[in-house]
Coordinates of N, CA and C in Angstrom, one line a residue:
X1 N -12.4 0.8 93.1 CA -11.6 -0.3 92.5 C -10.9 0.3 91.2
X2 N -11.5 1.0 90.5 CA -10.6 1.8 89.1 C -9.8 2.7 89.3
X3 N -9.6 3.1 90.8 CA -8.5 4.2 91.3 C -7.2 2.7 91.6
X4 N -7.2 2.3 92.0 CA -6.5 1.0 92.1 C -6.1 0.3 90.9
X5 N -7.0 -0.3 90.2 CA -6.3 -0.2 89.0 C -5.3 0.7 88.2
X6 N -6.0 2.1 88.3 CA -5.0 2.8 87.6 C -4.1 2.8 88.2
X7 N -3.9 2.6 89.5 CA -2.5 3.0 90.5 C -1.3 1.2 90.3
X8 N -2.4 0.2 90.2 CA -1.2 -1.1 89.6 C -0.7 -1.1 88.1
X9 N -1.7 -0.5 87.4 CA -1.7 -0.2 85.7 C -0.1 0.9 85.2
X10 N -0.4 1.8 86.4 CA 0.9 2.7 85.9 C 2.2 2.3 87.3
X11 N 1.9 1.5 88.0 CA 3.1 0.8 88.8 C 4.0 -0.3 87.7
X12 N 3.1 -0.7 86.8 CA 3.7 -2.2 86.1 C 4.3 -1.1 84.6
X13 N 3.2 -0.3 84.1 CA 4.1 0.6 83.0 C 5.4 1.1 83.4
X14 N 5.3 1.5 84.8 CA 6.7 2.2 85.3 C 8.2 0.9 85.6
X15 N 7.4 -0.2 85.9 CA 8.4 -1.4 85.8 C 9.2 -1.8 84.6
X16 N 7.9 -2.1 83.7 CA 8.7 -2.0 82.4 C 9.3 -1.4 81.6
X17 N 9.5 0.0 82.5 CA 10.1 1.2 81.7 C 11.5 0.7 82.0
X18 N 11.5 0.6 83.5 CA 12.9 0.2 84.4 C 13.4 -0.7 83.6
X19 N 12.7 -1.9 83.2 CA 13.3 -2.9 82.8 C 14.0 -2.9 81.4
X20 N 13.5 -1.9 80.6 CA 13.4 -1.9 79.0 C 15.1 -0.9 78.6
X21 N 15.6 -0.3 80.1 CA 16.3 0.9 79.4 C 17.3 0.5 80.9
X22 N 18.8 0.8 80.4 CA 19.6 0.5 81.5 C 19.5 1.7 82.4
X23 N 19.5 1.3 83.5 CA 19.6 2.7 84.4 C 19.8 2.1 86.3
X24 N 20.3 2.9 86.9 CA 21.0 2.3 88.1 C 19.6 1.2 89.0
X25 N 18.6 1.6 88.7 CA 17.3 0.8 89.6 C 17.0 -0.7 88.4
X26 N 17.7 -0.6 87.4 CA 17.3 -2.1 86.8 C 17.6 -3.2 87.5
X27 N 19.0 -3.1 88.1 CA 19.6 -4.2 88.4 C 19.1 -4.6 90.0
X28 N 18.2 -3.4 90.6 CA 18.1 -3.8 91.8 C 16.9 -4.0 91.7
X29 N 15.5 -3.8 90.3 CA 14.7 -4.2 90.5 C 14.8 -6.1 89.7
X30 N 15.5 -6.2 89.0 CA 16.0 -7.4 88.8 C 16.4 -8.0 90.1
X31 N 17.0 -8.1 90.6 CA 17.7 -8.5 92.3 C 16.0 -8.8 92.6
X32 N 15.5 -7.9 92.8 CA 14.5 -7.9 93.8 C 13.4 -9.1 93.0
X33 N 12.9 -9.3 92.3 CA 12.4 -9.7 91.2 C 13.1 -11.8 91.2
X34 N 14.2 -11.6 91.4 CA 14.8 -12.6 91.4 C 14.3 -13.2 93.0
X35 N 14.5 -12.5 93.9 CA 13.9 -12.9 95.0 C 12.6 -13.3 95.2
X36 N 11.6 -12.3 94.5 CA 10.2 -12.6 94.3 C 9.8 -14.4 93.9
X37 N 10.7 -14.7 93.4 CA 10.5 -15.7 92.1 C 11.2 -17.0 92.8
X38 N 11.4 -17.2 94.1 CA 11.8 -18.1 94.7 C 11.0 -18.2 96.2
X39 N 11.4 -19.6 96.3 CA 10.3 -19.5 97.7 C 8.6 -20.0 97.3
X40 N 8.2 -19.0 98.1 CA 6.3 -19.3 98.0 C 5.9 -17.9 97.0
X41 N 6.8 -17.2 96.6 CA 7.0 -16.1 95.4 C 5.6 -16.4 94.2
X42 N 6.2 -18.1 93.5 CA 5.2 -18.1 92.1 C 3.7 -18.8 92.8
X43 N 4.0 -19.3 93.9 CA 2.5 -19.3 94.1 C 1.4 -18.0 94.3
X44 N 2.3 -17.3 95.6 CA 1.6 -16.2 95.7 C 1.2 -15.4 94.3
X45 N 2.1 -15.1 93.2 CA 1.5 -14.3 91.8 C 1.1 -15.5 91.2
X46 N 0.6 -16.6 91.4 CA 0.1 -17.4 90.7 C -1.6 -17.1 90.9
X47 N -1.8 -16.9 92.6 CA -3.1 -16.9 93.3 C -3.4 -15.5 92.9
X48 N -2.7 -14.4 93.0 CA -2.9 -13.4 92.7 C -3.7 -13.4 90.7
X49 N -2.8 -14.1 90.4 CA -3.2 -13.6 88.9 C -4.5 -14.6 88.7
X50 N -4.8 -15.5 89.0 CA -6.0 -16.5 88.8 C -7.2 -15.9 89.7
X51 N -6.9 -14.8 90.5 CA -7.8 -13.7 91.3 C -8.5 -13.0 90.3
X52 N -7.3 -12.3 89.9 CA -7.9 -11.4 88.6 C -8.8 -11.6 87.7
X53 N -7.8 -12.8 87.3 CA -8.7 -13.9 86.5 C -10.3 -13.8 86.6
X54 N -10.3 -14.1 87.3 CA -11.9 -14.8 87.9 C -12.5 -13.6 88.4
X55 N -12.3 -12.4 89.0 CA -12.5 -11.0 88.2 C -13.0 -10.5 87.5
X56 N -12.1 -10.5 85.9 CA -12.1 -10.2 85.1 C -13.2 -10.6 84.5
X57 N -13.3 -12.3 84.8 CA -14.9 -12.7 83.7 C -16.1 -12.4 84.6
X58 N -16.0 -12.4 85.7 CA -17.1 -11.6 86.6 C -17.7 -9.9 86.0
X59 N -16.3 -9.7 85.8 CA -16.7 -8.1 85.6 C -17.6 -8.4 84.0
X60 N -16.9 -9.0 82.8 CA -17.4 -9.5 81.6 C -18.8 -9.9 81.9
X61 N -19.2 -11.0 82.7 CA -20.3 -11.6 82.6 C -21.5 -10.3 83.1
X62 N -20.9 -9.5 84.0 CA -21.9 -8.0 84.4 C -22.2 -7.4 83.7
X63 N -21.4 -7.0 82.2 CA -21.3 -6.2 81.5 C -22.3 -7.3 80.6
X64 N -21.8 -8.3 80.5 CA -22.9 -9.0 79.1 C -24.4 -9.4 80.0
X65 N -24.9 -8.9 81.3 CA -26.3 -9.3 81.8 C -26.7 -8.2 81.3
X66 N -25.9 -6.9 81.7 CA -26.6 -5.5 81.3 C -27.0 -5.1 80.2
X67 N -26.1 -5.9 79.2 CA -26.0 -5.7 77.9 C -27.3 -6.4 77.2
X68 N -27.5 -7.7 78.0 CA -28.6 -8.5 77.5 C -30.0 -8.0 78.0
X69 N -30.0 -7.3 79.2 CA -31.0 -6.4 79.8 C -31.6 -5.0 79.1
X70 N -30.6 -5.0 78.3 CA -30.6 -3.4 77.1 C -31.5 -3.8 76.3
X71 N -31.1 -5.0 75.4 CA -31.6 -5.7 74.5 C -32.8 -5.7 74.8
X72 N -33.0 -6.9 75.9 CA -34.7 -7.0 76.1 C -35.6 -6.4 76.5
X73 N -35.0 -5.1 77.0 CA -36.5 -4.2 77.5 C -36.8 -2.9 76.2
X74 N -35.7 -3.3 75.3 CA -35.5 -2.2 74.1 C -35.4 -0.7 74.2
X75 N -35.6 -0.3 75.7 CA -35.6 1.3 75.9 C -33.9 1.3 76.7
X76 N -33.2 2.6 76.6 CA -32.1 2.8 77.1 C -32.4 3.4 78.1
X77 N -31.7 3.0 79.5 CA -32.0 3.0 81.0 C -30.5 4.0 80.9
X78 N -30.5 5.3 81.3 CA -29.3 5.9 81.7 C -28.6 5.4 82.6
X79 N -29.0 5.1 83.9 CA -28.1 4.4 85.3 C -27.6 2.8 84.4
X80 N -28.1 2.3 83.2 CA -27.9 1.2 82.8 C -26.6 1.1 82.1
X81 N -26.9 2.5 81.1 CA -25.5 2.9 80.3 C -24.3 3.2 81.3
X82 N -24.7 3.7 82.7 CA -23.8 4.1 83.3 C -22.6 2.9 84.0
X83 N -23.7 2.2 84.5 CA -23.0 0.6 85.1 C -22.3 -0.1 83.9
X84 N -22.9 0.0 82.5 CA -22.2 -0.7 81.5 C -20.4 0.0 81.5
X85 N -20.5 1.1 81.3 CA -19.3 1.8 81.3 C -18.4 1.9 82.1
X86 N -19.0 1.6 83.3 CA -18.1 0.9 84.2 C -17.4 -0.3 84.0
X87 N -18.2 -1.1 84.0 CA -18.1 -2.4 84.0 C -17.2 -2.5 82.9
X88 N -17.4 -1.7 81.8 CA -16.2 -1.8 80.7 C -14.9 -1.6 81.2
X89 N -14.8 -0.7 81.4 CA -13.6 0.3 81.8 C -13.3 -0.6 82.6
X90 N -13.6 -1.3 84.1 CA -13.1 -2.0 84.9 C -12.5 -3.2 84.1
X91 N -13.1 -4.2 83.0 CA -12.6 -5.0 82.2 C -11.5 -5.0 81.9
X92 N -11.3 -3.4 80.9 CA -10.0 -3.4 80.4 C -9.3 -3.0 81.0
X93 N -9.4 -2.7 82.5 CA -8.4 -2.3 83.0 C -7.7 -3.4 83.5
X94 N -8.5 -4.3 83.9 CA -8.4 -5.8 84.9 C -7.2 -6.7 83.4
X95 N -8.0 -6.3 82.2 CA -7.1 -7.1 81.0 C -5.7 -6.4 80.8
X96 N -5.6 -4.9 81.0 CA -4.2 -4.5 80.7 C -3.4 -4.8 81.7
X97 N -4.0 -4.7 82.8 CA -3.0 -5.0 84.0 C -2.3 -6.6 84.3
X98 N -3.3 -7.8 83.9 CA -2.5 -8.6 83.6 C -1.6 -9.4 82.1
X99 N -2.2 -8.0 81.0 CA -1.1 -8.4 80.4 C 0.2 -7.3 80.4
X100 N 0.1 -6.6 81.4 CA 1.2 -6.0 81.7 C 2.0 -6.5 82.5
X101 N 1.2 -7.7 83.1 CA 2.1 -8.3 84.8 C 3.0 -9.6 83.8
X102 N 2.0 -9.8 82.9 CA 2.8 -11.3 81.3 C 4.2 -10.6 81.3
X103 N 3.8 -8.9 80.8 CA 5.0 -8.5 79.9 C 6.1 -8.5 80.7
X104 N 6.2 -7.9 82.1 CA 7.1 -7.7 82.9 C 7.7 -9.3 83.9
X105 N 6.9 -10.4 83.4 CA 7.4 -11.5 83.5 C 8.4 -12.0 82.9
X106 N 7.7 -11.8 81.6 CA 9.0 -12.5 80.1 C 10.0 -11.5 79.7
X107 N 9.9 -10.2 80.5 CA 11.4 -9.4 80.5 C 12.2 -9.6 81.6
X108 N 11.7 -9.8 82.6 CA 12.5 -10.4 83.9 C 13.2 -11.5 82.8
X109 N 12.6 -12.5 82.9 CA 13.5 -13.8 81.9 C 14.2 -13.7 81.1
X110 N 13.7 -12.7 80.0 CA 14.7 -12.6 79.1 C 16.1 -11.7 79.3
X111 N 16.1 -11.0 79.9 CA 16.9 -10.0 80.5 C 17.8 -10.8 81.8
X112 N 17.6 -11.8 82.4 CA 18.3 -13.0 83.4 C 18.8 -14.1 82.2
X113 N 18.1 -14.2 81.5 CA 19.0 -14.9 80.1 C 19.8 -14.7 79.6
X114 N 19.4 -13.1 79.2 CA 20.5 -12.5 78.3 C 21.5 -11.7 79.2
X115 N 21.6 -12.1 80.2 CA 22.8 -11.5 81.2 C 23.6 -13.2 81.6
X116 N 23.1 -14.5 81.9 CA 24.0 -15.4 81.2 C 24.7 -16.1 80.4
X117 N 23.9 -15.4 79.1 CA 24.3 -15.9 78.1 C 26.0 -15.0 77.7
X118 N 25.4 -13.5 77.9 CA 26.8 -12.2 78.2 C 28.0 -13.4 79.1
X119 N 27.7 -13.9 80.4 CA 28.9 -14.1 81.1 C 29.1 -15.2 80.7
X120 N 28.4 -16.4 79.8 CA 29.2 -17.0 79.5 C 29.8 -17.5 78.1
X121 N 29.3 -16.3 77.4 CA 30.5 -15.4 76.3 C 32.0 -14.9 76.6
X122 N 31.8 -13.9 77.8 CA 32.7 -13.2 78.1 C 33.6 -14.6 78.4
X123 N 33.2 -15.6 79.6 CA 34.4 -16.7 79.6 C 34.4 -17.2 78.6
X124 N 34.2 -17.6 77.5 CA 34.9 -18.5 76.4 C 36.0 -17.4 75.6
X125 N 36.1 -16.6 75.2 CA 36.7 -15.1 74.8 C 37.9 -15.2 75.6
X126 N 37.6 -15.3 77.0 CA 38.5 -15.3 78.5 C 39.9 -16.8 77.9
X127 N 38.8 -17.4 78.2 CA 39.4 -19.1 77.5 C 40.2 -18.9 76.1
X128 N 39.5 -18.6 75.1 CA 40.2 -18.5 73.9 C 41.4 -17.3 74.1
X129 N 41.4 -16.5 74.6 CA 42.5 -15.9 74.8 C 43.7 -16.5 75.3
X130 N 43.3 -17.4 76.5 CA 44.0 -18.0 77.5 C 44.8 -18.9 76.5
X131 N 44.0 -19.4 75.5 CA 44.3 -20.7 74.8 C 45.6 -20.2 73.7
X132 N 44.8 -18.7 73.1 CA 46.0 -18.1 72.4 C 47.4 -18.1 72.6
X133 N 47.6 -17.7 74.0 CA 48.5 -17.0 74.5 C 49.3 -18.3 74.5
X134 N 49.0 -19.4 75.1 CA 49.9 -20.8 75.3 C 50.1 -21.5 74.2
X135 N 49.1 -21.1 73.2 CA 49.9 -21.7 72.0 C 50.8 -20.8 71.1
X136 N 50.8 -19.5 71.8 CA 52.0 -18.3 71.2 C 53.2 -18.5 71.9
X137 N 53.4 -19.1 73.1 CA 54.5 -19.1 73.9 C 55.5 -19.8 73.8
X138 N 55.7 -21.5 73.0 CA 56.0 -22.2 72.4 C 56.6 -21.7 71.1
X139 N 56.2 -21.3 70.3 CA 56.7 -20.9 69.1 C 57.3 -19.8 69.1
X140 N 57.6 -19.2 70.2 CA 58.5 -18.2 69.8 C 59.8 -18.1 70.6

């Protein structure tokens, strides 16, 4: 399971690399992204991420029995330390990965925002030009 994590952990770093810097694969992973997000798209990453979810505090709650099992017997169990550090590592992996799946959500959006907010600059500019020009043609 922690080979898999690291393999979705540096798939979603490499997305938001895509996303963060212009380069010929933004616009098609935007495209693609935009398709994701229609349809049965937000359910499916809805069920997916409430997966993790529930995961995540599973893995937590294993880590805090082991941890409470430390406690009570007061001797340190090596195979005990070993499962704890698992169980860690699996945590934060399970936590960076969905706040990496947040990050690359609210840059999809902002980046689909801030591309129509651009075009519909570019037409008022388009307009005010238009507007210039007809009120230049009269007066002269």
């Amino acid at each position: 399971m922690i080979n898999l994590l690291f393999t979705v952990v540096f798939t979603e770093m490499t997305m938001i690399l895509i996303l963060l810097f212009r380069n010929p694969l933004r616009k098609l992973v935007i495209l693609g992204m935009n398709q994701l997000k229609q349809g049965k798209g937000p359910l499916v990453a809805k069920t997916v991420a409430t997966t993790l979810i529930v995961v995540f505090t599973s893995v937590l709650h294993n880590a805090l029995q082991i941890r409470k099992r430390l406690l009570d017997t007061g001797a340190v169990n090596s195979t005990d330390e070993i499962l704890m550090a698992d169980r860690i590592l699996e945590a934060t992996l399970l936590g960076f990965c969905l706040f990496l799946a947040m990050m690359i959500d609210r840059l999809h959006y902002y980046i689909k925002d801030l591309f129509l907010v651009r075009n519909d600059l570019e037409e008022v500019k388009r307009l005010n030009q238009l507007d210039y020009k007809d009120k230049r043609i009269p007066t002269e």
